[in-house]
GROMACS .gro file of C-alpha atoms in nm:
model
  243
    1UNK     CA    1  -1.315  -2.576  -0.754
    2UNK     CA    2  -1.148  -2.890  -0.914
    3UNK     CA    3  -1.370  -3.123  -1.130
    4UNK     CA    4  -1.409  -3.457  -0.953
    5UNK     CA    5  -1.226  -3.714  -1.118
    6UNK     CA    6  -1.351  -3.959  -1.321
    7UNK     CA    7  -1.457  -4.251  -1.013
    8UNK     CA    8  -1.470  -4.643  -1.057
    9UNK     CA    9  -1.464  -4.937  -0.865
   10UNK     CA   10  -1.104  -5.121  -0.784
   11UNK     CA   11  -0.993  -5.335  -1.015
   12UNK     CA   12  -1.319  -5.261  -1.232
   13UNK     CA   13  -1.269  -5.391  -1.562
   14UNK     CA   14  -1.448  -5.190  -1.933
   15UNK     CA   15  -1.321  -5.333  -2.207
   16UNK     CA   16  -1.435  -5.191  -2.553
   17UNK     CA   17  -1.335  -5.527  -2.720
   18UNK     CA   18  -1.057  -5.454  -2.922
   19UNK     CA   19  -1.039  -5.647  -3.255
   20UNK     CA   20  -0.805  -5.725  -3.559
   21UNK     CA   21  -0.850  -5.386  -3.812
   22UNK     CA   22  -0.808  -5.409  -4.146
   23UNK     CA   23  -0.842  -4.992  -4.143
   24UNK     CA   24  -0.494  -4.840  -4.254
   25UNK     CA   25  -0.414  -4.529  -4.059
   26UNK     CA   26  -0.143  -4.237  -4.144
   27UNK     CA   27   0.002  -4.115  -3.828
   28UNK     CA   28  -0.197  -3.826  -3.842
   29UNK     CA   29  -0.501  -3.925  -3.850
   30UNK     CA   30  -0.420  -4.190  -3.562
   31UNK     CA   31  -0.318  -3.871  -3.352
   32UNK     CA   32  -0.663  -3.715  -3.439
   33UNK     CA   33  -0.841  -4.052  -3.357
   34UNK     CA   34  -0.660  -4.048  -2.973
   35UNK     CA   35  -0.674  -3.667  -2.915
   36UNK     CA   36  -1.078  -3.754  -2.952
   37UNK     CA   37  -1.054  -4.037  -2.723
   38UNK     CA   38  -0.869  -3.813  -2.431
   39UNK     CA   39  -1.188  -3.526  -2.509
   40UNK     CA   40  -1.438  -3.782  -2.471
   41UNK     CA   41  -1.356  -4.019  -2.213
   42UNK     CA   42  -1.178  -4.331  -2.242
   43UNK     CA   43  -1.326  -4.555  -2.038
   44UNK     CA   44  -1.665  -4.620  -2.080
   45UNK     CA   45  -1.783  -4.294  -2.185
   46UNK     CA   46  -1.953  -4.162  -2.441
   47UNK     CA   47  -1.925  -3.809  -2.492
   48UNK     CA   48  -1.883  -3.561  -2.743
   49UNK     CA   49  -1.610  -3.308  -2.916
   50UNK     CA   50  -1.663  -2.967  -3.102
   51UNK     CA   51  -1.474  -2.912  -3.395
   52UNK     CA   52  -1.281  -2.601  -3.204
   53UNK     CA   53  -1.195  -2.823  -2.945
   54UNK     CA   54  -1.055  -3.071  -3.092
   55UNK     CA   55  -0.821  -2.803  -3.317
   56UNK     CA   56  -0.732  -2.674  -3.023
   57UNK     CA   57  -0.591  -2.977  -2.866
   58UNK     CA   58  -0.383  -3.078  -3.211
   59UNK     CA   59  -0.276  -2.675  -3.201
   60UNK     CA   60  -0.437  -2.691  -3.573
   61UNK     CA   61  -0.655  -2.449  -3.756
   62UNK     CA   62  -1.041  -2.599  -3.744
   63UNK     CA   63  -1.055  -2.518  -4.126
   64UNK     CA   64  -0.793  -2.803  -4.144
   65UNK     CA   65  -0.932  -3.034  -3.814
   66UNK     CA   66  -1.286  -3.013  -4.069
   67UNK     CA   67  -1.098  -3.159  -4.362
   68UNK     CA   68  -0.991  -3.467  -4.125
   69UNK     CA   69  -1.304  -3.490  -3.953
   70UNK     CA   70  -1.478  -3.581  -4.350
   71UNK     CA   71  -1.170  -3.847  -4.414
   72UNK     CA   72  -1.244  -3.978  -4.068
   73UNK     CA   73  -1.615  -4.068  -4.131
   74UNK     CA   74  -1.557  -4.171  -4.482
   75UNK     CA   75  -1.360  -4.447  -4.299
   76UNK     CA   76  -1.646  -4.503  -4.084
   77UNK     CA   77  -1.442  -4.393  -3.759
   78UNK     CA   78  -1.613  -4.052  -3.645
   79UNK     CA   79  -1.991  -3.943  -3.602
   80UNK     CA   80  -1.973  -3.640  -3.795
   81UNK     CA   81  -2.172  -3.353  -3.964
   82UNK     CA   82  -2.111  -2.982  -4.048
   83UNK     CA   83  -2.122  -2.752  -3.738
   84UNK     CA   84  -2.235  -3.071  -3.490
   85UNK     CA   85  -2.048  -3.252  -3.234
   86UNK     CA   86  -1.849  -3.490  -3.324
   87UNK     CA   87  -1.806  -3.863  -3.192
   88UNK     CA   88  -1.596  -4.228  -3.197
   89UNK     CA   89  -1.756  -4.502  -3.400
   90UNK     CA   90  -1.729  -4.844  -3.189
   91UNK     CA   91  -1.406  -4.871  -3.441
   92UNK     CA   92  -1.266  -4.553  -3.401
   93UNK     CA   93  -1.272  -4.573  -3.021
   94UNK     CA   94  -1.145  -4.970  -3.019
   95UNK     CA   95  -0.848  -4.787  -3.310
   96UNK     CA   96  -0.762  -4.534  -3.037
   97UNK     CA   97  -0.757  -4.752  -2.759
   98UNK     CA   98  -0.492  -4.956  -2.933
   99UNK     CA   99  -0.297  -4.665  -3.012
  100UNK     CA  100  -0.299  -4.537  -2.630
  101UNK     CA  101  -0.219  -4.878  -2.495
  102UNK     CA  102   0.074  -4.929  -2.768
  103UNK     CA  103   0.189  -4.521  -2.673
  104UNK     CA  104   0.172  -4.618  -2.277
  105UNK     CA  105   0.366  -4.963  -2.293
  106UNK     CA  106   0.645  -4.760  -2.500
  107UNK     CA  107   0.645  -4.466  -2.218
  108UNK     CA  108   0.673  -4.764  -1.928
  109UNK     CA  109   0.969  -4.949  -2.123
  110UNK     CA  110   1.134  -4.586  -2.181
  111UNK     CA  111   1.105  -4.557  -1.812
  112UNK     CA  112   1.216  -4.881  -1.692
  113UNK     CA  113   1.462  -5.027  -1.919
  114UNK     CA  114   1.593  -4.756  -2.078
  115UNK     CA  115   1.611  -4.532  -1.812
  116UNK     CA  116   1.456  -4.193  -1.929
  117UNK     CA  117   1.327  -3.984  -1.678
  118UNK     CA  118   0.902  -3.950  -1.682
  119UNK     CA  119   0.891  -3.570  -1.805
  120UNK     CA  120   1.089  -3.721  -2.153
  121UNK     CA  121   0.898  -4.033  -2.234
  122UNK     CA  122   0.576  -3.910  -2.355
  123UNK     CA  123   0.756  -3.704  -2.701
  124UNK     CA  124   0.935  -4.004  -2.745
  125UNK     CA  125   0.612  -4.254  -2.694
  126UNK     CA  126   0.462  -4.017  -2.941
  127UNK     CA  127   0.669  -4.132  -3.206
  128UNK     CA  128   0.698  -4.489  -3.112
  129UNK     CA  129   0.316  -4.539  -3.100
  130UNK     CA  130   0.283  -4.533  -3.484
  131UNK     CA  131   0.469  -4.848  -3.512
  132UNK     CA  132   0.208  -5.080  -3.687
  133UNK     CA  133   0.335  -5.418  -3.531
  134UNK     CA  134   0.056  -5.565  -3.322
  135UNK     CA  135   0.319  -5.888  -3.254
  136UNK     CA  136   0.594  -5.629  -3.140
  137UNK     CA  137   0.314  -5.475  -2.907
  138UNK     CA  138   0.231  -5.780  -2.745
  139UNK     CA  139   0.595  -5.876  -2.697
  140UNK     CA  140   0.666  -5.554  -2.588
  141UNK     CA  141   0.390  -5.624  -2.278
  142UNK     CA  142   0.512  -5.958  -2.198
  143UNK     CA  143   0.888  -5.818  -2.159
  144UNK     CA  144   0.743  -5.601  -1.877
  145UNK     CA  145   0.508  -5.836  -1.719
  146UNK     CA  146   0.149  -5.732  -1.850
  147UNK     CA  147   0.221  -5.349  -1.651
  148UNK     CA  148  -0.110  -5.223  -1.535
  149UNK     CA  149  -0.066  -4.824  -1.544
  150UNK     CA  150   0.223  -4.605  -1.701
  151UNK     CA  151   0.533  -4.409  -1.538
  152UNK     CA  152   0.219  -4.100  -1.478
  153UNK     CA  153  -0.011  -4.374  -1.307
  154UNK     CA  154  -0.225  -4.377  -1.632
  155UNK     CA  155  -0.411  -4.685  -1.676
  156UNK     CA  156  -0.266  -4.932  -1.977
  157UNK     CA  157  -0.527  -5.108  -2.215
  158UNK     CA  158  -0.507  -5.472  -2.207
  159UNK     CA  159  -0.478  -5.661  -2.593
  160UNK     CA  160  -0.870  -5.654  -2.557
  161UNK     CA  161  -0.856  -5.308  -2.422
  162UNK     CA  162  -0.948  -5.391  -2.097
  163UNK     CA  163  -0.897  -5.115  -1.835
  164UNK     CA  164  -0.844  -5.159  -1.459
  165UNK     CA  165  -0.894  -4.836  -1.246
  166UNK     CA  166  -0.857  -4.715  -0.910
  167UNK     CA  167  -1.082  -4.537  -0.669
  168UNK     CA  168  -0.880  -4.222  -0.677
  169UNK     CA  169  -0.908  -3.844  -0.585
  170UNK     CA  170  -0.701  -3.504  -0.580
  171UNK     CA  171  -0.479  -3.367  -0.347
  172UNK     CA  172  -0.688  -3.095  -0.346
  173UNK     CA  173  -0.983  -3.332  -0.193
  174UNK     CA  174  -0.769  -3.509   0.040
  175UNK     CA  175  -0.852  -3.438   0.423
  176UNK     CA  176  -0.646  -3.298   0.666
  177UNK     CA  177  -0.407  -3.513   0.890
  178UNK     CA  178  -0.445  -3.831   0.690
  179UNK     CA  179  -0.223  -4.021   0.541
  180UNK     CA  180  -0.238  -4.076   0.117
  181UNK     CA  181  -0.009  -4.219  -0.166
  182UNK     CA  182   0.048  -4.046  -0.493
  183UNK     CA  183  -0.100  -4.316  -0.764
  184UNK     CA  184  -0.076  -4.063  -1.095
  185UNK     CA  185  -0.078  -3.692  -1.232
  186UNK     CA  186  -0.322  -3.525  -1.434
  187UNK     CA  187  -0.091  -3.287  -1.626
  188UNK     CA  188   0.177  -3.463  -1.810
  189UNK     CA  189   0.364  -3.145  -1.900
  190UNK     CA  190   0.753  -3.202  -1.906
  191UNK     CA  191   0.729  -2.869  -1.688
  192UNK     CA  192   0.544  -3.015  -1.423
  193UNK     CA  193   0.656  -3.324  -1.404
  194UNK     CA  194   1.038  -3.163  -1.354
  195UNK     CA  195   0.868  -2.938  -1.091
  196UNK     CA  196   0.714  -3.190  -0.870
  197UNK     CA  197   0.987  -3.404  -0.854
  198UNK     CA  198   1.191  -3.130  -0.747
  199UNK     CA  199   1.006  -3.094  -0.477
  200UNK     CA  200   1.019  -3.447  -0.410
  201UNK     CA  201   0.685  -3.581  -0.533
  202UNK     CA  202   0.628  -3.889  -0.716
  203UNK     CA  203   0.433  -4.235  -0.818
  204UNK     CA  204   0.421  -4.420  -0.491
  205UNK     CA  205   0.479  -4.106  -0.268
  206UNK     CA  206   0.342  -4.136   0.035
  207UNK     CA  207   0.232  -3.814   0.173
  208UNK     CA  208   0.049  -3.643   0.491
  209UNK     CA  209  -0.160  -3.374   0.469
  210UNK     CA  210  -0.070  -3.107   0.770
  211UNK     CA  211  -0.287  -2.860   0.673
  212UNK     CA  212  -0.480  -2.685   0.391
  213UNK     CA  213  -0.498  -2.246   0.390
  214UNK     CA  214  -0.863  -2.156   0.340
  215UNK     CA  215  -0.749  -1.803   0.183
  216UNK     CA  216  -0.614  -1.950  -0.149
  217UNK     CA  217  -0.614  -2.367  -0.098
  218UNK     CA  218  -0.261  -2.396  -0.068
  219UNK     CA  219  -0.186  -2.707   0.117
  220UNK     CA  220   0.097  -2.809   0.383
  221UNK     CA  221   0.215  -3.189   0.324
  222UNK     CA  222   0.504  -3.422   0.499
  223UNK     CA  223   0.680  -3.651   0.272
  224UNK     CA  224   0.945  -3.880   0.438
  225UNK     CA  225   0.978  -3.662   0.694
  226UNK     CA  226   1.036  -3.298   0.500
  227UNK     CA  227   0.774  -3.046   0.475
  228UNK     CA  228   0.662  -2.869   0.166
  229UNK     CA  229   0.391  -2.668   0.055
  230UNK     CA  230   0.213  -2.678  -0.273
  231UNK     CA  231  -0.039  -2.482  -0.421
  232UNK     CA  232  -0.446  -2.536  -0.535
  233UNK     CA  233  -0.320  -2.579  -0.845
  234UNK     CA  234  -0.064  -2.841  -0.771
  235UNK     CA  235  -0.295  -3.036  -0.561
  236UNK     CA  236  -0.580  -3.045  -0.849
  237UNK     CA  237  -0.283  -3.195  -1.083
  238UNK     CA  238  -0.217  -3.534  -0.891
  239UNK     CA  239  -0.427  -3.796  -0.743
  240UNK     CA  240  -0.389  -3.999  -0.451
  241UNK     CA  241  -0.597  -4.238  -0.266
  242UNK     CA  242  -0.575  -4.328   0.094
  243UNK     CA  243  -0.303  -4.553   0.308
   0.00000   0.00000   0.00000
């Protein structure tokens, strides 16, 4: 059974109130903060992470993660005790949101203005997100027309840290006979994005759910007059909303 998606009312803004920061961070420290944000929840959540969970996400040894957590604690960016759970401080969370903002703006720029495909933009944005110039980021946002969502359908925080969220559900939760529009993907890996592109699914695709098979929970869909079948795993990794 797919985990129920995080739901908030349409256009509800959740604001961590980003401020100007004097904290100097290395690229690696920024990657840790961003990883903790993704694990503990972006939009107003106050979750916790385990050291092994964080190390697994960053593909490092737990001992390496522990050393970094000690440094981040010294900078008052994380709450951490040995063998205990980890959470971001308010400052740590605000910094992490700012990094996510830069990443998603760069993804949008690469996709919309430079012609990169949605499965190519993540790795390049991983490099560009560490640029420190706040003026460049704000000019980039203005140049793009202040987008609210990136090419994968993820919300782009505003300059003050606000998110605009949509009521969304996974395709696996969709009802037979109803029409939906695809708004985001849960799996941003190149392999998944290439696969769904090949079968004709993308952001803003309109689909009709023809049938969900009880045997394996796979689904039959119609997209632009073409009928396709998708597995339960694929359906769980695509977000949609009713038309």
